[in-house]
Coordinates of C-alpha atoms in Angstrom, one line a residue:
M1 CA 148.1 -179.2 63.7
T2 CA 146.4 -179.1 60.2
L3 CA 143.0 -180.8 60.2
E4 CA 140.6 -181.9 57.2
V5 CA 137.1 -181.2 57.7
R6 CA 135.4 -183.8 55.4
V7 CA 131.7 -184.9 54.8
P8 CA 130.7 -187.2 57.1
Q9 CA 129.7 -191.0 56.2
L10 CA 126.3 -190.8 54.8
P11 CA 123.6 -193.2 55.2
E12 CA 123.6 -196.2 52.9
S13 CA 120.5 -194.9 51.3
V14 CA 121.9 -191.3 50.4
A15 CA 124.2 -191.0 47.5
D16 CA 125.1 -187.2 47.9
A17 CA 124.1 -184.1 49.7
T18 CA 124.1 -180.3 48.9
L19 CA 126.1 -177.9 51.0
V20 CA 123.5 -175.7 51.7
T21 CA 125.4 -173.0 54.1
W22 CA 128.5 -172.2 55.8
H23 CA 128.4 -170.9 59.4
K24 CA 131.9 -169.9 59.8
K25 CA 134.5 -168.0 57.6
P26 CA 138.1 -168.2 56.9
G27 CA 139.8 -166.6 59.9
D28 CA 137.2 -167.4 62.4
R29 CA 137.9 -169.2 65.6
V30 CA 135.8 -172.6 66.0
S31 CA 135.1 -174.8 68.9
R32 CA 135.4 -178.5 69.3
D33 CA 131.9 -179.8 68.0
E34 CA 130.8 -176.6 66.7
N35 CA 128.6 -176.7 63.7
L36 CA 130.5 -175.4 60.8
A37 CA 128.2 -176.3 57.8
D38 CA 124.7 -177.7 57.0
L39 CA 124.4 -180.4 54.5
E40 CA 121.2 -181.2 52.8
T41 CA 120.0 -184.7 51.8
D42 CA 116.9 -185.9 50.4
K43 CA 115.3 -186.1 53.8
V44 CA 117.5 -184.3 56.5
V45 CA 119.6 -181.7 57.2
L46 CA 123.0 -183.0 58.9
E47 CA 125.4 -180.7 60.5
V48 CA 129.4 -180.7 60.0
P49 CA 130.9 -180.2 63.4
A50 CA 134.6 -179.2 64.3
M51 CA 136.7 -182.2 65.2
A52 CA 138.9 -180.0 67.3
A53 CA 139.1 -175.9 68.5
G54 CA 141.2 -173.7 66.5
V55 CA 141.0 -171.5 63.6
L56 CA 139.2 -172.1 60.2
T57 CA 141.9 -171.3 57.8
E58 CA 140.5 -172.5 54.5
I59 CA 137.2 -173.5 52.9
K60 CA 137.3 -175.7 49.9
V61 CA 133.8 -176.2 48.8
P62 CA 131.6 -173.2 48.2
A63 CA 127.6 -173.3 49.3
G64 CA 125.5 -174.8 46.9
S65 CA 127.8 -177.5 45.9
T66 CA 127.0 -181.3 45.6
V67 CA 129.4 -183.5 47.8
T68 CA 129.8 -187.1 48.9
S69 CA 131.2 -188.8 51.8
G70 CA 134.6 -187.9 52.5
V71 CA 134.8 -184.8 50.5
I72 CA 137.4 -182.3 52.0
L73 CA 135.1 -179.1 52.8
A74 CA 137.7 -177.2 54.8
I75 CA 141.0 -177.1 56.9
I76 CA 141.4 -176.2 60.4
E77 CA 144.5 -175.2 62.3
E78 CA 144.1 -177.0 65.8
G79 CA 145.2 -174.7 68.6
E80 CA 146.0 -171.1 69.4
A81 CA 146.6 -170.5 65.9
T82 CA 146.5 -166.7 64.4
A83 CA 143.3 -165.7 63.1
S84 CA 145.2 -163.7 60.5
V85 CA 145.1 -166.0 57.5
A86 CA 145.4 -165.5 53.8
A87 CA 142.4 -164.4 51.8
P88 CA 140.2 -167.5 50.8
A89 CA 140.0 -168.7 47.2
V90 CA 136.5 -169.5 47.9
V91 CA 133.9 -167.6 49.9
A92 CA 131.2 -169.7 51.2
D93 CA 128.6 -166.7 51.4
P94 CA 129.1 -162.9 50.8
A95 CA 127.2 -162.1 53.7
A96 CA 129.3 -164.4 56.0
A97 CA 132.5 -162.6 54.6
S98 CA 131.3 -159.4 55.8
S99 CA 133.6 -157.6 58.4
D100 CA 130.6 -155.2 59.6
P101 CA 130.2 -155.7 63.3
A102 CA 126.5 -154.8 63.0
K103 CA 125.9 -157.6 60.6
A104 CA 127.7 -160.2 62.6
V105 CA 125.8 -159.3 65.3
S106 CA 122.5 -159.5 63.4
E107 CA 123.4 -162.7 61.8
A108 CA 124.0 -164.0 65.2
K109 CA 120.4 -163.4 66.3
L110 CA 119.0 -165.5 63.4
A111 CA 116.8 -168.5 64.3
P112 CA 118.0 -171.6 62.3
A113 CA 114.8 -171.3 59.9
A114 CA 115.3 -167.6 59.6
K115 CA 119.0 -168.0 58.6
R116 CA 118.0 -170.5 55.7
I117 CA 115.4 -167.9 54.3
V118 CA 118.1 -164.9 54.9
A119 CA 120.6 -166.9 52.9
E120 CA 118.2 -167.9 49.9
N121 CA 116.9 -164.3 49.4
Q122 CA 120.2 -162.5 49.9
L123 CA 118.9 -160.2 52.6
D124 CA 120.6 -157.8 55.0
A125 CA 119.9 -158.9 58.6
T126 CA 120.9 -155.7 60.0
Q127 CA 117.6 -154.4 58.4
I128 CA 115.4 -156.8 59.8
E129 CA 113.9 -156.3 63.3
G130 CA 113.7 -159.1 65.7
S131 CA 110.5 -159.7 67.7
G132 CA 111.9 -162.8 69.4
K133 CA 113.7 -163.1 73.1
D134 CA 116.5 -160.9 73.3
G135 CA 115.9 -159.4 69.7
R136 CA 116.4 -162.9 68.1
I137 CA 115.1 -162.9 64.5
T138 CA 112.6 -165.4 63.7
K139 CA 111.3 -167.0 60.4
Q140 CA 108.3 -164.7 61.0
D141 CA 110.5 -161.7 61.1
V142 CA 112.1 -162.4 58.0
V143 CA 108.9 -163.1 56.1
R144 CA 107.7 -159.7 57.1
A145 CA 110.6 -158.1 55.8
I146 CA 110.5 -159.7 52.5
S147 CA 106.9 -158.5 52.2
E148 CA 107.7 -155.1 53.6
P149 CA 108.7 -153.4 50.4
V150 CA 105.5 -154.5 48.4
T151 CA 103.6 -152.7 51.3
A152 CA 105.6 -149.5 51.1
H153 CA 104.8 -149.3 47.5
V154 CA 101.2 -149.9 48.1
S155 CA 100.9 -147.1 50.3
S156 CA 103.0 -144.7 48.4
T157 CA 100.6 -145.5 45.3
A158 CA 97.7 -145.0 47.5
S159 CA 99.3 -141.7 48.5
A160 CA 99.7 -141.1 44.6
T161 CA 96.1 -142.0 44.2
N162 CA 94.9 -139.7 46.8
S163 CA 96.6 -136.6 45.0
G164 CA 95.3 -137.3 41.9
T165 CA 98.0 -139.0 40.2
A166 CA 96.4 -142.4 40.3
A167 CA 97.3 -143.1 36.6
A168 CA 100.8 -142.6 37.0
A169 CA 100.7 -144.6 40.3
V170 CA 99.3 -148.0 38.3
G171 CA 102.0 -147.5 35.9
D172 CA 104.6 -147.4 38.5
A173 CA 103.1 -150.5 40.0
R174 CA 103.1 -152.5 36.7
T175 CA 106.8 -151.3 36.4
A176 CA 107.3 -152.9 39.7
R177 CA 106.3 -156.2 39.3
Q178 CA 108.8 -158.9 39.6
E179 CA 109.4 -162.8 39.2
K180 CA 111.9 -164.7 41.1
R181 CA 113.3 -168.1 40.1
V182 CA 114.1 -170.1 43.0
P183 CA 115.6 -173.9 42.6
M184 CA 113.9 -176.5 44.6
T185 CA 115.5 -177.8 47.5
R186 CA 116.6 -181.5 47.7
L187 CA 113.8 -182.2 50.3
R188 CA 111.2 -180.4 48.1
T189 CA 112.4 -182.3 45.0
R190 CA 112.4 -185.7 47.0
I191 CA 108.7 -185.0 48.1
A192 CA 107.5 -184.3 44.6
E193 CA 109.4 -187.3 43.2
R194 CA 107.6 -189.5 46.0
L195 CA 104.1 -187.9 45.5
V196 CA 104.0 -188.1 41.9
N197 CA 105.2 -191.8 42.2
A198 CA 102.6 -192.7 44.6
Q199 CA 99.7 -191.2 42.2
A200 CA 101.0 -193.1 39.3
S201 CA 102.1 -196.4 40.7
Q202 CA 99.0 -196.9 43.4
A203 CA 95.2 -196.9 42.6
L204 CA 94.5 -194.2 45.4
L205 CA 91.0 -193.8 46.3
T206 CA 89.7 -191.7 49.4
T207 CA 86.8 -192.5 51.7
F208 CA 85.4 -190.2 54.5
N209 CA 83.6 -190.2 57.7
E210 CA 82.9 -187.8 60.6
V211 CA 83.7 -188.4 64.3
D212 CA 81.9 -186.5 67.4
L213 CA 84.7 -185.5 69.5
N214 CA 82.4 -184.6 72.6
E215 CA 83.3 -187.7 74.7
L216 CA 87.0 -187.3 73.9
M217 CA 87.5 -183.6 74.8
A218 CA 85.4 -184.2 78.1
L219 CA 87.9 -186.6 79.0
R220 CA 90.9 -184.8 78.1
A221 CA 89.7 -181.6 79.8
R222 CA 88.9 -183.6 83.1
H223 CA 92.4 -185.1 83.1
K224 CA 95.0 -182.9 81.1
D225 CA 96.2 -180.8 84.1
R226 CA 97.0 -184.3 86.3
F227 CA 98.4 -186.0 83.1
E228 CA 100.9 -183.0 82.3
K229 CA 102.0 -183.0 86.0
E230 CA 102.5 -186.9 86.2
H231 CA 104.4 -187.0 82.9
G232 CA 105.6 -183.8 82.0
V233 CA 104.0 -183.5 78.7
K234 CA 100.4 -181.9 77.6
L235 CA 97.8 -184.4 76.7
G236 CA 96.8 -183.6 72.9
F237 CA 94.8 -185.4 70.7
M238 CA 97.4 -187.3 68.6
S239 CA 97.9 -189.8 71.1
F240 CA 94.3 -191.0 71.0
F241 CA 94.2 -190.9 66.9
V242 CA 97.6 -193.1 67.1
K243 CA 96.1 -195.4 70.0
A244 CA 92.5 -195.6 67.9
T245 CA 94.3 -196.2 64.8
I246 CA 96.5 -199.1 66.0
E247 CA 93.3 -200.9 67.3
A248 CA 91.8 -200.5 63.7
L249 CA 95.0 -201.7 61.9
K250 CA 94.7 -205.0 64.3
R251 CA 91.3 -205.4 63.0
Y252 CA 92.2 -205.0 59.4
P253 CA 95.9 -206.1 59.1
V254 CA 96.0 -205.3 55.0
I255 CA 95.8 -201.8 55.7
N256 CA 99.1 -202.3 57.4
A257 CA 100.8 -203.7 54.7
Y258 CA 102.9 -202.9 51.3
V259 CA 102.5 -204.1 47.9
E260 CA 106.1 -205.9 46.7
G261 CA 105.7 -207.0 43.3
T262 CA 103.5 -209.5 43.1
D263 CA 103.3 -210.3 47.0
I264 CA 101.5 -208.6 49.8
L265 CA 103.7 -207.9 52.9
Y266 CA 101.9 -207.8 56.2
H267 CA 103.4 -206.4 59.1
D268 CA 102.9 -207.8 62.5
Y269 CA 104.1 -204.4 64.0
Y270 CA 103.0 -201.0 64.0
D271 CA 105.4 -198.3 63.0
I272 CA 103.0 -195.4 62.6
G273 CA 104.4 -192.1 60.9
V274 CA 103.4 -189.1 62.1
A275 CA 103.7 -186.0 59.4
V276 CA 105.3 -182.7 60.6
S277 CA 105.5 -179.6 58.5
T278 CA 108.7 -177.5 58.5
D279 CA 109.8 -174.6 56.6
R280 CA 111.6 -176.9 54.3
G281 CA 108.4 -179.3 53.4
L282 CA 106.7 -182.0 55.1
V283 CA 108.9 -184.8 56.8
V284 CA 107.3 -188.0 58.5
P285 CA 109.2 -189.2 61.5
V286 CA 108.0 -192.8 62.8
L287 CA 106.9 -193.9 66.1
R288 CA 108.6 -197.5 66.3
D289 CA 106.4 -200.2 67.9
A290 CA 103.6 -197.8 68.9
E291 CA 101.3 -200.3 70.1
L292 CA 103.8 -200.9 72.8
M293 CA 103.9 -196.8 73.8
S294 CA 101.6 -195.3 76.4
F295 CA 99.8 -192.4 75.8
A296 CA 102.5 -190.1 77.2
D297 CA 105.1 -191.9 75.3
V298 CA 103.3 -190.9 72.2
E299 CA 102.9 -187.3 73.1
R300 CA 106.2 -187.1 74.4
S301 CA 107.5 -188.1 71.0
V302 CA 105.3 -186.4 68.6
A303 CA 106.1 -183.2 70.6
G304 CA 110.0 -183.9 70.3
F305 CA 109.5 -184.8 66.3
G306 CA 107.9 -181.4 65.9
K307 CA 110.6 -179.3 67.9
R308 CA 113.5 -181.3 66.1
A309 CA 112.0 -181.5 62.8
R310 CA 111.8 -177.5 62.8
E311 CA 115.2 -177.2 64.2
G312 CA 116.6 -179.3 61.3
A313 CA 117.8 -181.8 63.9
I314 CA 115.6 -184.8 63.1
T315 CA 117.6 -188.0 62.1
L316 CA 117.3 -190.3 58.9
E317 CA 116.8 -193.2 61.3
E318 CA 113.6 -191.4 62.5
L319 CA 112.5 -190.9 59.0
T320 CA 112.9 -194.3 57.8
G321 CA 110.4 -196.9 57.4
G322 CA 106.9 -196.6 58.8
T323 CA 103.8 -199.1 58.1
F324 CA 101.2 -196.4 58.3
T325 CA 101.0 -192.9 58.4
I326 CA 98.5 -189.9 59.9
T327 CA 98.5 -186.3 59.0
N328 CA 96.5 -183.3 60.6
G329 CA 95.7 -180.7 58.2
G330 CA 93.3 -179.3 60.9
V331 CA 96.2 -177.4 62.5
F332 CA 96.2 -175.3 59.4
G333 CA 92.5 -175.0 59.3
S334 CA 91.8 -177.6 56.7
L335 CA 88.1 -178.9 57.2
M336 CA 88.3 -181.8 54.4
S337 CA 91.3 -183.1 52.3
T338 CA 92.5 -186.3 50.5
P339 CA 95.7 -187.2 51.5
I340 CA 98.5 -188.8 49.2
V341 CA 99.7 -192.0 50.6
N342 CA 103.5 -192.3 51.8
A343 CA 104.5 -194.9 49.7
P344 CA 105.5 -197.7 49.8
Q345 CA 102.6 -197.8 52.3
S346 CA 98.9 -198.7 51.5
A347 CA 97.3 -196.1 53.5
I348 CA 97.4 -192.6 55.2
L349 CA 94.9 -191.1 57.5
G350 CA 93.8 -187.7 57.5
M351 CA 92.7 -185.4 60.5
H352 CA 91.0 -182.2 60.1
K353 CA 89.9 -179.2 61.8
I354 CA 87.7 -179.6 65.0
Q355 CA 84.4 -177.6 64.1
E356 CA 81.4 -177.0 66.3
R357 CA 78.3 -177.9 64.2
P358 CA 74.6 -178.8 64.6
V359 CA 74.1 -182.7 64.2
A360 CA 71.3 -184.9 65.3
V361 CA 71.5 -187.1 68.6
D362 CA 68.7 -189.4 69.7
G363 CA 66.4 -187.1 67.7
Q364 CA 67.6 -184.0 68.9
V365 CA 69.8 -181.5 67.2
V366 CA 72.6 -180.5 69.3
I367 CA 76.1 -178.5 68.7
R368 CA 78.8 -181.1 68.8
P369 CA 82.6 -180.7 68.1
M370 CA 82.9 -182.7 65.0
M371 CA 85.8 -183.4 62.7
Y372 CA 86.0 -185.3 59.4
L373 CA 88.4 -188.1 58.8
A374 CA 89.9 -189.3 55.4
L375 CA 91.4 -192.5 54.5
T376 CA 93.1 -192.6 51.3
Y377 CA 94.0 -196.2 50.4
D378 CA 95.5 -198.3 47.7
H379 CA 92.6 -200.0 46.1
R380 CA 94.7 -202.8 44.6
I381 CA 95.0 -204.7 47.7
I382 CA 92.3 -202.6 50.2
D383 CA 88.8 -203.1 49.3
G384 CA 86.1 -200.3 49.9
R385 CA 84.7 -202.4 52.7
E386 CA 87.6 -202.8 54.6
A387 CA 88.5 -199.0 54.0
V388 CA 85.2 -197.8 55.3
Q389 CA 85.0 -200.3 58.3
F390 CA 88.6 -199.3 59.4
L391 CA 87.2 -195.8 59.5
V392 CA 84.1 -196.5 61.4
S393 CA 86.5 -198.5 63.8
I394 CA 88.3 -195.4 64.6
K395 CA 85.2 -193.4 64.8
D396 CA 83.9 -195.8 67.6
S397 CA 86.9 -195.8 69.5
L398 CA 87.0 -192.0 69.5
E399 CA 83.5 -191.3 70.4
D400 CA 83.8 -193.8 73.2
P401 CA 87.4 -193.5 74.5
A402 CA 87.1 -196.2 76.8
R403 CA 87.1 -198.7 74.1
L404 CA 90.7 -197.8 73.9
L405 CA 91.5 -198.9 77.4
L406 CA 89.6 -202.0 77.2
Q407 CA 90.6 -202.8 73.8
V408 CA 87.0 -203.6 72.4

């Protein structure tokens, strides 16, 4: 039986999608529910699964095309159909169409993030050495492979310099300078639009404070092993920050509100977005009703978000909504920053690197693990007094974690 592979029904808020890549070529056998292609929307990457086992006989839409719900992408011949088919009118990916067994094996070892970079840069997977388990090719392997020609050239110019041909080497280096124009992905384009719109439509201002994490780190050190044993997840810092944020939002509800026209929309629930960095850009999955979650629930959810976001498996529903956002630039070494509000929200909390430095405590100079906190907020509805007191509330909760348990 001949089956049509169609674009799945896209969410109401998504008009169309880009067919990023095909994972199969005409003539390949496919299994039921096997992912055939990736569709990229403004927020997530969606998979196109095979509805039955059989042979992919034809690809109707090439990679890079814009598609809408219901569009026919390919044809599958169900069952034990022969794999010898006519040459396709459309080839999804020249690399995918290769009959080179070595290339097929190398491409099969590509991690999802690595596969995307290989396709975008038209690289030969057989020339990339994998450092992952069983030779799996990681994103870092691909990035290193891209930079290797530059390194080799530098080495050759160094050798030329040592042999007295420095001028010729400099000339070669200048000749080798290149530029590459790469179109922005849909997600990156959408991120750019949202950031520019937030800056243009809101009166953004940032206030700072610093927090001494000595007590929090001591508490975590005492209980992290038992916590992991009891709950099956590591005890990180994000659960404490989420809980401290919720307590502060309860005291200053306008920071959990939106501007809608000439109205202020208040929320009596706390859907906390947690910014996650991926190869494709920043995404913000949401902890729904975070005030009802335990510390273990928060840690488990955040860990799951991070893993699935990097794999491109995060769902659109998980990225929708949110009343307040937390972002952690500290994981990349940032000491201080001014995060941009995730509109239509009215504020965002920025965490930063924990750094030991001398501070004055009870008249004595001591070394403490300190972190700068930043709150960027919409000054149209949030006054400076509320913003500062909000940060002070978070600081107080983190410096004396017992407050989180007693809600004082």
